[in-house]
PDB file of C-alpha atoms and ligand atoms in Angstrom:
ATOM      1  CA  MET A  14     176.272 -55.367 -71.852  1.00  0.00           C
ATOM      2  CA  PRO A  15     174.355 -53.055 -69.518  1.00  0.00           C
ATOM      3  CA  LEU A  16     176.191 -51.156 -66.794  1.00  0.00           C
ATOM      4  CA  ARG A  17     175.602 -52.847 -63.449  1.00  0.00           C
ATOM      5  CA  VAL A  18     174.578 -50.260 -60.867  1.00  0.00           C
ATOM      6  CA  LEU A  19     174.042 -50.542 -57.124  1.00  0.00           C
ATOM      7  CA  ILE A  20     171.976 -47.750 -55.543  1.00  0.00           C
ATOM      8  CA  LEU A  21     172.124 -47.357 -51.764  1.00  0.00           C
ATOM      9  CA  GLY A  22     168.679 -45.975 -51.065  1.00  0.00           C
ATOM     10  CA  GLY A  23     165.986 -45.241 -48.535  1.00  0.00           C
ATOM     11  CA  THR A  24     165.302 -41.706 -49.788  1.00  0.00           C
ATOM     12  CA  THR A  25     163.163 -39.740 -52.237  1.00  0.00           C
ATOM     13  CA  GLU A  26     166.182 -39.327 -54.511  1.00  0.00           C
ATOM     14  CA  ALA A  27     166.872 -43.076 -54.603  1.00  0.00           C
ATOM     15  CA  SER A  28     163.241 -43.812 -55.472  1.00  0.00           C
ATOM     16  CA  ALA A  29     163.256 -41.138 -58.190  1.00  0.00           C
ATOM     17  CA  LEU A  30     166.447 -42.582 -59.669  1.00  0.00           C
ATOM     18  CA  ALA A  31     164.951 -46.078 -59.510  1.00  0.00           C
ATOM     19  CA  ARG A  32     161.961 -44.845 -61.544  1.00  0.00           C
ATOM     20  CA  LEU A  33     164.299 -43.258 -64.096  1.00  0.00           C
ATOM     21  CA  LEU A  34     166.399 -46.420 -64.521  1.00  0.00           C
ATOM     22  CA  ALA A  35     163.530 -48.936 -64.577  1.00  0.00           C
ATOM     23  CA  GLY A  36     163.189 -50.414 -68.059  1.00  0.00           C
ATOM     24  CA  GLU A  37     166.377 -48.633 -69.264  1.00  0.00           C
ATOM     25  CA  PRO A  38     168.264 -51.269 -71.255  1.00  0.00           C
ATOM     26  CA  ARG A  39     171.641 -49.520 -70.803  1.00  0.00           C
ATOM     27  CA  PHE A  40     171.568 -50.145 -67.056  1.00  0.00           C
ATOM     28  CA  GLU A  41     170.990 -53.099 -64.813  1.00  0.00           C
ATOM     29  CA  ALA A  42     170.341 -51.511 -61.449  1.00  0.00           C
ATOM     30  CA  THR A  43     169.654 -52.913 -57.997  1.00  0.00           C
ATOM     31  CA  LEU A  44     168.298 -50.848 -55.133  1.00  0.00           C
ATOM     32  CA  SER A  45     169.540 -51.560 -51.627  1.00  0.00           C
ATOM     33  CA  LEU A  46     167.507 -50.723 -48.524  1.00  0.00           C
ATOM     34  CA  ALA A  47     168.592 -51.074 -44.910  1.00  0.00           C
ATOM     35  CA  GLY A  48     165.280 -52.653 -43.913  1.00  0.00           C
ATOM     36  CA  ARG A  49     164.338 -49.994 -41.366  1.00  0.00           C
ATOM     37  CA  THR A  50     160.686 -49.768 -42.455  1.00  0.00           C
ATOM     38  CA  ALA A  51     158.478 -52.840 -42.187  1.00  0.00           C
ATOM     39  CA  ALA A  52     156.592 -52.149 -45.417  1.00  0.00           C
ATOM     40  CA  PRO A  53     158.807 -50.072 -47.711  1.00  0.00           C
ATOM     41  CA  LYS A  54     157.210 -48.432 -50.755  1.00  0.00           C
ATOM     42  CA  SER A  55     157.240 -50.798 -53.714  1.00  0.00           C
ATOM     43  CA  GLN A  56     160.056 -50.062 -56.127  1.00  0.00           C
ATOM     44  CA  PRO A  57     160.342 -50.502 -59.888  1.00  0.00           C
ATOM     45  CA  LEU A  58     163.834 -52.060 -59.621  1.00  0.00           C
ATOM     46  CA  PRO A  59     165.078 -55.327 -58.124  1.00  0.00           C
ATOM     47  CA  THR A  60     165.545 -54.585 -54.446  1.00  0.00           C
ATOM     48  CA  ARG A  61     167.736 -56.181 -51.799  1.00  0.00           C
ATOM     49  CA  ILE A  62     167.094 -55.510 -48.124  1.00  0.00           C
ATOM     50  CA  GLY A  63     169.440 -55.517 -45.097  1.00  0.00           C
ATOM     51  CA  GLY A  64     172.983 -54.543 -44.178  1.00  0.00           C
ATOM     52  CA  PHE A  65     176.014 -55.868 -46.051  1.00  0.00           C
ATOM     53  CA  GLY A  66     178.188 -56.448 -42.989  1.00  0.00           C
ATOM     54  CA  GLY A  67     180.253 -53.259 -42.921  1.00  0.00           C
ATOM     55  CA  ALA A  68     182.568 -51.876 -45.588  1.00  0.00           C
ATOM     56  CA  GLU A  69     184.104 -55.304 -46.168  1.00  0.00           C
ATOM     57  CA  GLY A  70     180.687 -56.873 -46.703  1.00  0.00           C
ATOM     58  CA  LEU A  71     179.769 -54.145 -49.156  1.00  0.00           C
ATOM     59  CA  ALA A  72     183.080 -54.603 -51.012  1.00  0.00           C
ATOM     60  CA  ARG A  73     182.371 -58.340 -51.201  1.00  0.00           C
ATOM     61  CA  PHE A  74     178.900 -57.639 -52.596  1.00  0.00           C
ATOM     62  CA  LEU A  75     180.338 -55.284 -55.225  1.00  0.00           C
ATOM     63  CA  ARG A  76     182.789 -57.967 -56.349  1.00  0.00           C
ATOM     64  CA  ASP A  77     180.402 -60.920 -56.179  1.00  0.00           C
ATOM     65  CA  GLU A  78     177.662 -59.097 -58.062  1.00  0.00           C
ATOM     66  CA  ARG A  79     180.119 -57.580 -60.560  1.00  0.00           C
ATOM     67  CA  ILE A  80     178.815 -54.077 -59.835  1.00  0.00           C
ATOM     68  CA  ASP A  81     180.328 -51.500 -62.206  1.00  0.00           C
ATOM     69  CA  VAL A  82     179.303 -48.328 -60.387  1.00  0.00           C
ATOM     70  CA  LEU A  83     177.919 -47.406 -56.985  1.00  0.00           C
ATOM     71  CA  ILE A  84     175.478 -44.612 -56.158  1.00  0.00           C
ATOM     72  CA  ASP A  85     175.066 -43.509 -52.567  1.00  0.00           C
ATOM     73  CA  ALA A  86     171.591 -41.996 -52.385  1.00  0.00           C
ATOM     74  CA  THR A  87     171.168 -42.454 -48.636  1.00  0.00           C
ATOM     75  CA  HIS A  88     169.797 -39.878 -46.206  1.00  0.00           C
ATOM     76  CA  PRO A  89     172.011 -36.964 -45.042  1.00  0.00           C
ATOM     77  CA  TYR A  90     171.963 -38.434 -41.486  1.00  0.00           C
ATOM     78  CA  ALA A  91     172.928 -41.966 -42.600  1.00  0.00           C
ATOM     79  CA  ALA A  92     176.679 -41.422 -42.182  1.00  0.00           C
ATOM     80  CA  ARG A  93     177.873 -44.967 -41.486  1.00  0.00           C
ATOM     81  CA  ILE A  94     176.674 -46.494 -44.750  1.00  0.00           C
ATOM     82  CA  SER A  95     178.225 -43.564 -46.632  1.00  0.00           C
ATOM     83  CA  ALA A  96     181.596 -44.114 -44.948  1.00  0.00           C
ATOM     84  CA  ASN A  97     181.286 -47.801 -45.848  1.00  0.00           C
ATOM     85  CA  ALA A  98     180.475 -46.882 -49.441  1.00  0.00           C
ATOM     86  CA  VAL A  99     183.611 -44.733 -49.709  1.00  0.00           C
ATOM     87  CA  ALA A 100     185.801 -47.496 -48.227  1.00  0.00           C
ATOM     88  CA  ALA A 101     184.247 -50.282 -50.323  1.00  0.00           C
ATOM     89  CA  ALA A 102     184.436 -48.239 -53.532  1.00  0.00           C
ATOM     90  CA  ARG A 103     188.099 -47.563 -52.853  1.00  0.00           C
ATOM     91  CA  ALA A 104     188.877 -51.194 -52.029  1.00  0.00           C
ATOM     92  CA  THR A 105     187.228 -52.462 -55.221  1.00  0.00           C
ATOM     93  CA  ASP A 106     188.075 -49.543 -57.504  1.00  0.00           C
ATOM     94  CA  THR A 107     184.384 -48.926 -58.138  1.00  0.00           C
ATOM     95  CA  PRO A 108     183.348 -45.424 -59.238  1.00  0.00           C
ATOM     96  CA  LEU A 109     181.114 -43.830 -56.584  1.00  0.00           C
ATOM     97  CA  ALA A 110     178.660 -40.949 -56.911  1.00  0.00           C
ATOM     98  CA  SER A 111     177.025 -39.580 -53.759  1.00  0.00           C
ATOM     99  CA  PHE A 112     173.873 -37.536 -53.497  1.00  0.00           C
ATOM    100  CA  VAL A 113     174.300 -34.295 -51.602  1.00  0.00           C
ATOM    101  CA  ARG A 114     171.000 -32.847 -50.457  1.00  0.00           C
ATOM    102  CA  PRO A 115     171.423 -29.215 -49.392  1.00  0.00           C
ATOM    103  CA  GLY A 116     170.237 -28.522 -45.846  1.00  0.00           C
ATOM    104  CA  TRP A 117     167.502 -26.012 -45.006  1.00  0.00           C
ATOM    105  CA  THR A 118     168.687 -22.572 -43.953  1.00  0.00           C
ATOM    106  CA  ALA A 119     166.978 -20.514 -41.263  1.00  0.00           C
ATOM    107  CA  GLN A 120     164.771 -17.676 -42.545  1.00  0.00           C
ATOM    108  CA  PRO A 121     164.545 -14.384 -40.612  1.00  0.00           C
ATOM    109  CA  ALA A 122     161.309 -15.457 -38.864  1.00  0.00           C
ATOM    110  CA  ASP A 123     162.671 -18.869 -37.872  1.00  0.00           C
ATOM    111  CA  ARG A 124     163.542 -19.501 -34.214  1.00  0.00           C
ATOM    112  CA  TRP A 125     166.094 -22.307 -34.500  1.00  0.00           C
ATOM    113  CA  GLN A 126     168.421 -23.607 -31.838  1.00  0.00           C
ATOM    114  CA  ILE A 127     171.086 -25.967 -33.126  1.00  0.00           C
ATOM    115  CA  ALA A 128     171.880 -29.175 -31.212  1.00  0.00           C
ATOM    116  CA  ARG A 129     174.746 -31.482 -32.104  1.00  0.00           C
ATOM    117  CA  SER A 130     172.851 -34.671 -31.271  1.00  0.00           C
ATOM    118  CA  ALA A 131     169.475 -35.946 -30.101  1.00  0.00           C
ATOM    119  CA  THR A 132     170.866 -36.040 -26.551  1.00  0.00           C
ATOM    120  CA  GLU A 133     171.835 -32.379 -26.769  1.00  0.00           C
ATOM    121  CA  ALA A 134     168.397 -31.600 -28.264  1.00  0.00           C
ATOM    122  CA  ALA A 135     166.769 -33.205 -25.202  1.00  0.00           C
ATOM    123  CA  GLU A 136     168.877 -30.973 -22.925  1.00  0.00           C
ATOM    124  CA  ARG A 137     167.942 -27.879 -24.941  1.00  0.00           C
ATOM    125  CA  LEU A 138     164.252 -28.399 -24.153  1.00  0.00           C
ATOM    126  CA  GLY A 139     164.969 -26.995 -20.685  1.00  0.00           C
ATOM    127  CA  PRO A 140     163.669 -27.877 -17.205  1.00  0.00           C
ATOM    128  CA  ALA A 141     160.040 -26.673 -17.506  1.00  0.00           C
ATOM    129  CA  PRO A 142     157.551 -29.190 -18.962  1.00  0.00           C
ATOM    130  CA  ARG A 143     156.717 -28.514 -22.622  1.00  0.00           C
ATOM    131  CA  ARG A 144     154.665 -30.134 -25.343  1.00  0.00           C
ATOM    132  CA  VAL A 145     157.259 -31.338 -27.840  1.00  0.00           C
ATOM    133  CA  PHE A 146     156.779 -32.575 -31.399  1.00  0.00           C
ATOM    134  CA  LEU A 147     159.569 -35.033 -32.291  1.00  0.00           C
ATOM    135  CA  SER A 148     159.976 -35.424 -36.025  1.00  0.00           C
ATOM    136  CA  LEU A 149     163.259 -37.286 -36.338  1.00  0.00           C
ATOM    137  CA  GLY A 150     162.357 -40.889 -37.033  1.00  0.00           C
ATOM    138  CA  ARG A 151     162.171 -43.618 -34.434  1.00  0.00           C
ATOM    139  CA  GLN A 152     165.802 -44.532 -33.862  1.00  0.00           C
ATOM    140  CA  GLU A 153     166.746 -41.770 -31.440  1.00  0.00           C
ATOM    141  CA  LEU A 154     163.545 -41.323 -29.449  1.00  0.00           C
ATOM    142  CA  HIS A 155     165.177 -42.990 -26.426  1.00  0.00           C
ATOM    143  CA  ALA A 156     167.565 -39.996 -26.145  1.00  0.00           C
ATOM    144  CA  PHE A 157     164.635 -37.965 -24.778  1.00  0.00           C
ATOM    145  CA  ALA A 158     164.220 -40.261 -21.765  1.00  0.00           C
ATOM    146  CA  VAL A 159     166.707 -37.961 -19.964  1.00  0.00           C
ATOM    147  CA  ALA A 160     164.029 -35.236 -20.061  1.00  0.00           C
ATOM    148  CA  PRO A 161     160.933 -37.079 -18.766  1.00  0.00           C
ATOM    149  CA  GLN A 162     159.151 -33.889 -17.667  1.00  0.00           C
ATOM    150  CA  HIS A 163     157.964 -33.129 -21.217  1.00  0.00           C
ATOM    151  CA  HIS A 164     155.004 -34.440 -23.147  1.00  0.00           C
ATOM    152  CA  TYR A 165     156.215 -35.848 -26.484  1.00  0.00           C
ATOM    153  CA  LEU A 166     154.363 -36.482 -29.710  1.00  0.00           C
ATOM    154  CA  ALA A 167     156.657 -38.489 -32.012  1.00  0.00           C
ATOM    155  CA  ARG A 168     155.859 -38.952 -35.677  1.00  0.00           C
ATOM    156  CA  VAL A 169     157.224 -42.245 -37.016  1.00  0.00           C
ATOM    157  CA  ILE A 170     156.631 -44.617 -39.918  1.00  0.00           C
ATOM    158  CA  ASP A 171     157.014 -47.731 -37.765  1.00  0.00           C
ATOM    159  CA  PRO A 172     156.914 -47.964 -33.951  1.00  0.00           C
ATOM    160  CA  PRO A 173     160.311 -47.825 -32.208  1.00  0.00           C
ATOM    161  CA  GLU A 174     161.975 -51.103 -31.235  1.00  0.00           C
ATOM    162  CA  ARG A 175     163.537 -49.762 -28.054  1.00  0.00           C
ATOM    163  CA  THR A 176     161.505 -49.607 -24.896  1.00  0.00           C
ATOM    164  CA  ASP A 177     163.651 -47.130 -22.904  1.00  0.00           C
ATOM    165  CA  LEU A 178     161.533 -44.227 -24.137  1.00  0.00           C
ATOM    166  CA  PRO A 179     160.357 -41.129 -22.253  1.00  0.00           C
ATOM    167  CA  PRO A 180     157.301 -41.941 -20.094  1.00  0.00           C
ATOM    168  CA  ASP A 181     154.936 -39.382 -21.614  1.00  0.00           C
ATOM    169  CA  LEU A 182     155.363 -40.174 -25.320  1.00  0.00           C
ATOM    170  CA  ARG A 183     152.613 -40.680 -27.863  1.00  0.00           C
ATOM    171  CA  LEU A 184     153.299 -42.059 -31.342  1.00  0.00           C
ATOM    172  CA  LEU A 185     151.747 -40.707 -34.491  1.00  0.00           C
ATOM    173  CA  GLN A 186     152.295 -43.176 -37.329  1.00  0.00           C
ATOM    174  CA  ALA A 187     152.379 -41.391 -40.678  1.00  0.00           C
ATOM    175  CA  ARG A 188     154.513 -41.297 -43.814  1.00  0.00           C
ATOM    176  CA  GLY A 189     155.264 -37.991 -45.627  1.00  0.00           C
ATOM    177  CA  PRO A 190     155.130 -35.892 -47.665  1.00  0.00           C
ATOM    178  CA  PHE A 191     153.045 -33.529 -45.516  1.00  0.00           C
ATOM    179  CA  ASP A 192     151.595 -30.168 -46.494  1.00  0.00           C
ATOM    180  CA  ARG A 193     151.881 -26.925 -44.622  1.00  0.00           C
ATOM    181  CA  ALA A 194     148.173 -26.520 -43.769  1.00  0.00           C
ATOM    182  CA  SER A 195     147.952 -29.971 -42.179  1.00  0.00           C
ATOM    183  CA  GLU A 196     151.225 -29.412 -40.302  1.00  0.00           C
ATOM    184  CA  VAL A 197     149.878 -26.122 -38.889  1.00  0.00           C
ATOM    185  CA  ARG A 198     146.670 -27.911 -37.877  1.00  0.00           C
ATOM    186  CA  LEU A 199     148.606 -30.677 -36.168  1.00  0.00           C
ATOM    187  CA  LEU A 200     150.830 -28.269 -34.204  1.00  0.00           C
ATOM    188  CA  VAL A 201     147.798 -26.220 -33.116  1.00  0.00           C
ATOM    189  CA  ASP A 202     145.550 -29.191 -32.266  1.00  0.00           C
ATOM    190  CA  GLU A 203     148.318 -30.813 -30.231  1.00  0.00           C
ATOM    191  CA  ARG A 204     149.191 -27.490 -28.534  1.00  0.00           C
ATOM    192  CA  ILE A 205     152.855 -28.017 -29.429  1.00  0.00           C
ATOM    193  CA  ASP A 206     155.355 -25.630 -27.813  1.00  0.00           C
ATOM    194  CA  VAL A 207     158.500 -26.739 -29.621  1.00  0.00           C
ATOM    195  CA  LEU A 208     159.521 -28.891 -32.601  1.00  0.00           C
ATOM    196  CA  VAL A 209     162.610 -31.114 -32.705  1.00  0.00           C
ATOM    197  CA  SER A 210     163.803 -31.929 -36.204  1.00  0.00           C
ATOM    198  CA  LYS A 211     166.737 -33.096 -38.265  1.00  0.00           C
ATOM    199  CA  ASN A 212     167.879 -30.739 -41.001  1.00  0.00           C
ATOM    200  CA  ALA A 213     166.859 -33.240 -43.666  1.00  0.00           C
ATOM    201  CA  GLY A 214     166.668 -30.722 -46.509  1.00  0.00           C
ATOM    202  CA  GLY A 215     164.444 -31.284 -49.540  1.00  0.00           C
ATOM    203  CA  ALA A 216     160.752 -30.575 -49.976  1.00  0.00           C
ATOM    204  CA  ALA A 217     159.111 -33.733 -48.594  1.00  0.00           C
ATOM    205  CA  THR A 218     159.322 -32.785 -44.912  1.00  0.00           C
ATOM    206  CA  TYR A 219     159.834 -29.020 -45.072  1.00  0.00           C
ATOM    207  CA  ALA A 220     156.186 -28.167 -44.343  1.00  0.00           C
ATOM    208  CA  LYS A 221     156.663 -28.661 -40.581  1.00  0.00           C
ATOM    209  CA  ILE A 222     159.437 -26.026 -40.607  1.00  0.00           C
ATOM    210  CA  GLU A 223     157.159 -23.611 -42.467  1.00  0.00           C
ATOM    211  CA  ALA A 224     154.333 -24.393 -40.031  1.00  0.00           C
ATOM    212  CA  ALA A 225     156.590 -23.673 -37.025  1.00  0.00           C
ATOM    213  CA  ARG A 226     157.592 -20.381 -38.664  1.00  0.00           C
ATOM    214  CA  GLU A 227     153.968 -19.446 -39.280  1.00  0.00           C
ATOM    215  CA  LEU A 228     153.075 -20.139 -35.647  1.00  0.00           C
ATOM    216  CA  GLY A 229     156.247 -18.524 -34.255  1.00  0.00           C
ATOM    217  CA  LEU A 230     157.294 -21.807 -32.614  1.00  0.00           C
ATOM    218  CA  PRO A 231     160.908 -22.594 -31.724  1.00  0.00           C
ATOM    219  CA  VAL A 232     162.679 -25.469 -33.471  1.00  0.00           C
ATOM    220  CA  VAL A 233     165.518 -27.476 -31.977  1.00  0.00           C
ATOM    221  CA  MET A 234     167.426 -28.487 -35.099  1.00  0.00           C
ATOM    222  CA  ILE A 235     169.773 -31.458 -34.831  1.00  0.00           C
ATOM    223  CA  ALA A 236     172.869 -30.673 -36.892  1.00  0.00           C
ATOM    224  CA  ARG A 237     173.949 -32.927 -39.728  1.00  0.00           C
ATOM    225  CA  PRO A 238     176.722 -35.469 -39.205  1.00  0.00           C
ATOM    226  CA  ASP A 239     179.849 -35.452 -41.373  1.00  0.00           C
ATOM    227  CA  LYS A 240     178.988 -37.650 -44.306  1.00  0.00           C
ATOM    228  CA  PRO A 241     181.802 -38.781 -46.552  1.00  0.00           C
ATOM    229  CA  GLY A 242     181.082 -39.261 -50.233  1.00  0.00           C
ATOM    230  CA  GLY A 243     182.377 -39.826 -53.729  1.00  0.00           C
ATOM    231  CA  GLU A 244     181.653 -37.574 -56.682  1.00  0.00           C
ATOM    232  CA  SER A 245     178.813 -35.229 -55.650  1.00  0.00           C
ATOM    233  CA  VAL A 246     175.480 -35.211 -57.449  1.00  0.00           C
ATOM    234  CA  THR A 247     172.583 -33.063 -56.318  1.00  0.00           C
ATOM    235  CA  HIS A 248     169.690 -34.278 -58.469  1.00  0.00           C
ATOM    236  CA  VAL A 249     168.630 -37.392 -60.333  1.00  0.00           C
ATOM    237  CA  GLU A 250     169.300 -35.992 -63.816  1.00  0.00           C
ATOM    238  CA  GLN A 251     172.891 -35.354 -62.767  1.00  0.00           C
ATOM    239  CA  ALA A 252     173.138 -38.915 -61.448  1.00  0.00           C
ATOM    240  CA  LEU A 253     171.780 -40.192 -64.772  1.00  0.00           C
ATOM    241  CA  ALA A 254     174.360 -38.117 -66.687  1.00  0.00           C
ATOM    242  CA  TRP A 255     177.089 -39.594 -64.448  1.00  0.00           C
ATOM    243  CA  LEU A 256     175.812 -43.107 -65.195  1.00  0.00           C
ATOM    244  CA  GLU A 257     175.650 -42.393 -68.924  1.00  0.00           C
ATOM    245  CA  HIS A 258     179.245 -41.177 -68.806  1.00  0.00           C
ATOM    246  CA  HIS A 259     180.352 -44.430 -67.166  1.00  0.00           C
ATOM    247  CA  ALA A 260     178.308 -46.507 -69.607  1.00  0.00           C
ATOM    248  CA  ALA A 261     180.028 -44.681 -72.482  1.00  0.00           C
ATOM    249  CA  LEU A 262     183.497 -45.206 -70.946  1.00  0.00           C
ATOM    250  CA  ARG A 263     182.736 -48.855 -70.580  1.00  0.00           C
ATOM    251  CA  SER A 264     181.666 -49.303 -74.194  1.00  0.00           C
ATOM    252  CA  LEU A 265     184.771 -47.362 -75.343  1.00  0.00           C
ATOM    253  CA  ARG A 266     186.851 -49.924 -73.478  1.00  0.00           C
ATOM    254  CA  GLY A 267     184.902 -52.567 -75.401  1.00  0.00           C
ATOM    255  CA  VAL A 268     183.698 -54.371 -72.270  1.00  0.00           C
TER     256      VAL A 268
HETATM  257  P1  NAP B  17     173.544 -45.660 -41.040  1.00  0.00           P
HETATM  258  O1  NAP B  17     173.606 -45.389 -39.590  1.00  0.00           O
HETATM  259  O2  NAP B  17     174.432 -44.913 -41.940  1.00  0.00           O
HETATM  260  O3  NAP B  17     173.770 -47.189 -41.352  1.00  0.00           O
HETATM  261  C1  NAP B  17     173.779 -48.189 -40.365  1.00  0.00           C
HETATM  262  C2  NAP B  17     173.909 -49.530 -41.043  1.00  0.00           C
HETATM  263  O4  NAP B  17     172.703 -49.854 -41.740  1.00  0.00           O
HETATM  264  C3  NAP B  17     174.986 -49.550 -42.125  1.00  0.00           C
HETATM  265  O5  NAP B  17     176.247 -49.756 -41.571  1.00  0.00           O
HETATM  266  C4  NAP B  17     174.490 -50.692 -42.992  1.00  0.00           C
HETATM  267  O6  NAP B  17     174.749 -51.955 -42.375  1.00  0.00           O
HETATM  268  C5  NAP B  17     173.006 -50.522 -42.954  1.00  0.00           C
HETATM  269  N1  NAP B  17     172.496 -49.703 -44.072  1.00  0.00           N
HETATM  270  C6  NAP B  17     172.214 -48.385 -44.078  1.00  0.00           C
HETATM  271  N2  NAP B  17     171.708 -48.014 -45.252  1.00  0.00           N
HETATM  272  C7  NAP B  17     171.679 -49.119 -46.025  1.00  0.00           C
HETATM  273  C8  NAP B  17     171.227 -49.377 -47.340  1.00  0.00           C
HETATM  274  N3  NAP B  17     170.704 -48.413 -48.116  1.00  0.00           N
HETATM  275  N4  NAP B  17     171.350 -50.658 -47.818  1.00  0.00           N
HETATM  276  C9  NAP B  17     171.864 -51.638 -47.030  1.00  0.00           C
HETATM  277  N5  NAP B  17     172.276 -51.450 -45.758  1.00  0.00           N
HETATM  278  C10 NAP B  17     172.182 -50.207 -45.277  1.00  0.00           C
HETATM  279  O7  NAP B  17     172.029 -45.465 -41.571  1.00  0.00           O
HETATM  280  P2  NAP B  17     170.682 -45.100 -40.788  1.00  0.00           P
HETATM  281  O8  NAP B  17     170.761 -43.677 -40.370  1.00  0.00           O
HETATM  282  O9  NAP B  17     170.386 -46.182 -39.806  1.00  0.00           O
HETATM  283  O10 NAP B  17     169.650 -45.175 -42.011  1.00  0.00           O
HETATM  284  C11 NAP B  17     169.270 -46.420 -42.530  1.00  0.00           C
HETATM  285  C12 NAP B  17     168.580 -46.209 -43.865  1.00  0.00           C
HETATM  286  O11 NAP B  17     167.439 -45.382 -43.696  1.00  0.00           O
HETATM  287  C13 NAP B  17     169.452 -45.551 -44.924  1.00  0.00           C
HETATM  288  O12 NAP B  17     169.350 -46.301 -46.094  1.00  0.00           O
HETATM  289  C14 NAP B  17     168.880 -44.161 -45.085  1.00  0.00           C
HETATM  290  O13 NAP B  17     168.942 -43.701 -46.422  1.00  0.00           O
HETATM  291  C15 NAP B  17     167.447 -44.318 -44.613  1.00  0.00           C
HETATM  292  N6  NAP B  17     166.957 -43.125 -43.930  1.00  0.00           N
HETATM  293  C16 NAP B  17     167.616 -42.671 -42.817  1.00  0.00           C
HETATM  294  C17 NAP B  17     167.153 -41.539 -42.169  1.00  0.00           C
HETATM  295  C18 NAP B  17     167.870 -40.983 -40.971  1.00  0.00           C
HETATM  296  O14 NAP B  17     167.395 -39.979 -40.410  1.00  0.00           O
HETATM  297  N7  NAP B  17     168.986 -41.556 -40.545  1.00  0.00           N
HETATM  298  C19 NAP B  17     166.010 -40.883 -42.644  1.00  0.00           C
HETATM  299  C20 NAP B  17     165.357 -41.378 -43.779  1.00  0.00           C
HETATM  300  C21 NAP B  17     165.847 -42.507 -44.404  1.00  0.00           C
HETATM  301  P3  NAP B  17     176.052 -52.839 -42.734  1.00  0.00           P
HETATM  302  O15 NAP B  17     177.197 -52.123 -42.119  1.00  0.00           O
HETATM  303  O16 NAP B  17     175.733 -54.161 -42.139  1.00  0.00           O
HETATM  304  O17 NAP B  17     176.139 -52.864 -44.240  1.00  0.00           O
END
């Protein structure tokens, strides 16, 4: 019998793992998405969309669907689902592997200021009006309403649901990855003074950091939250090896 796998996704790593597992007879994997984007990229695995209803809901899902192993491949800033994954895995005795995506580190030419939250990032922009590029998704744009003196350009996949946004905010709807030359062009054309970013890590969205470095622009970097996890994996091949190990254990037990 194939090993039943649940992947908590919404990231490049989850999509890459989905591609690796599609059509693999040893595994029967389902990908879970929160449903934050209206038209998510199509996936080669059966996909379920929407929250589970907290850690208890996730534990119920693991039991009901007879999931053998759980992989948390969510974004470094998605801390709640990861805490739920740890609690649900513990409650159901389900092995859990969690992707750890190393953060970017500041290079000598980088001008980073670290903020602990989007609210603190808004404060760090200072009193004088600036042209600010917000590249942090759509969920925390409202935090910048406390600093209405700035002009904001916010890059998002889907428009924000909240309406309590800063008054001078323009949306740029686009989905990465982006390259360095086009990021430089965007920052120059929009006469951006400062970039606000999460420290997402990985290659897909790093070009904006390189572009800011090239132009000597400051970056307000929102620090990562504490994200609990199970056994750490850093790349998809390692996740596959972990799955193969559990598939082998299972067949040794004769299940
Ligand atoms: P979060 O704060 O950790 O999660 C909030 C709630 O959303 C969770 O409690 C859970 O609801 C539901 N949820 C989150 N991920 C889920 C998944 N993969 N499958 C099913 N339900 C999920 O997460 P978030 O920061 O809002 O991020 C939501 C999703 O977007 C994540 O899957 C993440 O990988 C992806 N993403 C996030 C960011 C970011 O900057 N935060 C960036 C890129 C992609 P219940 O408690 O009801 O189960």
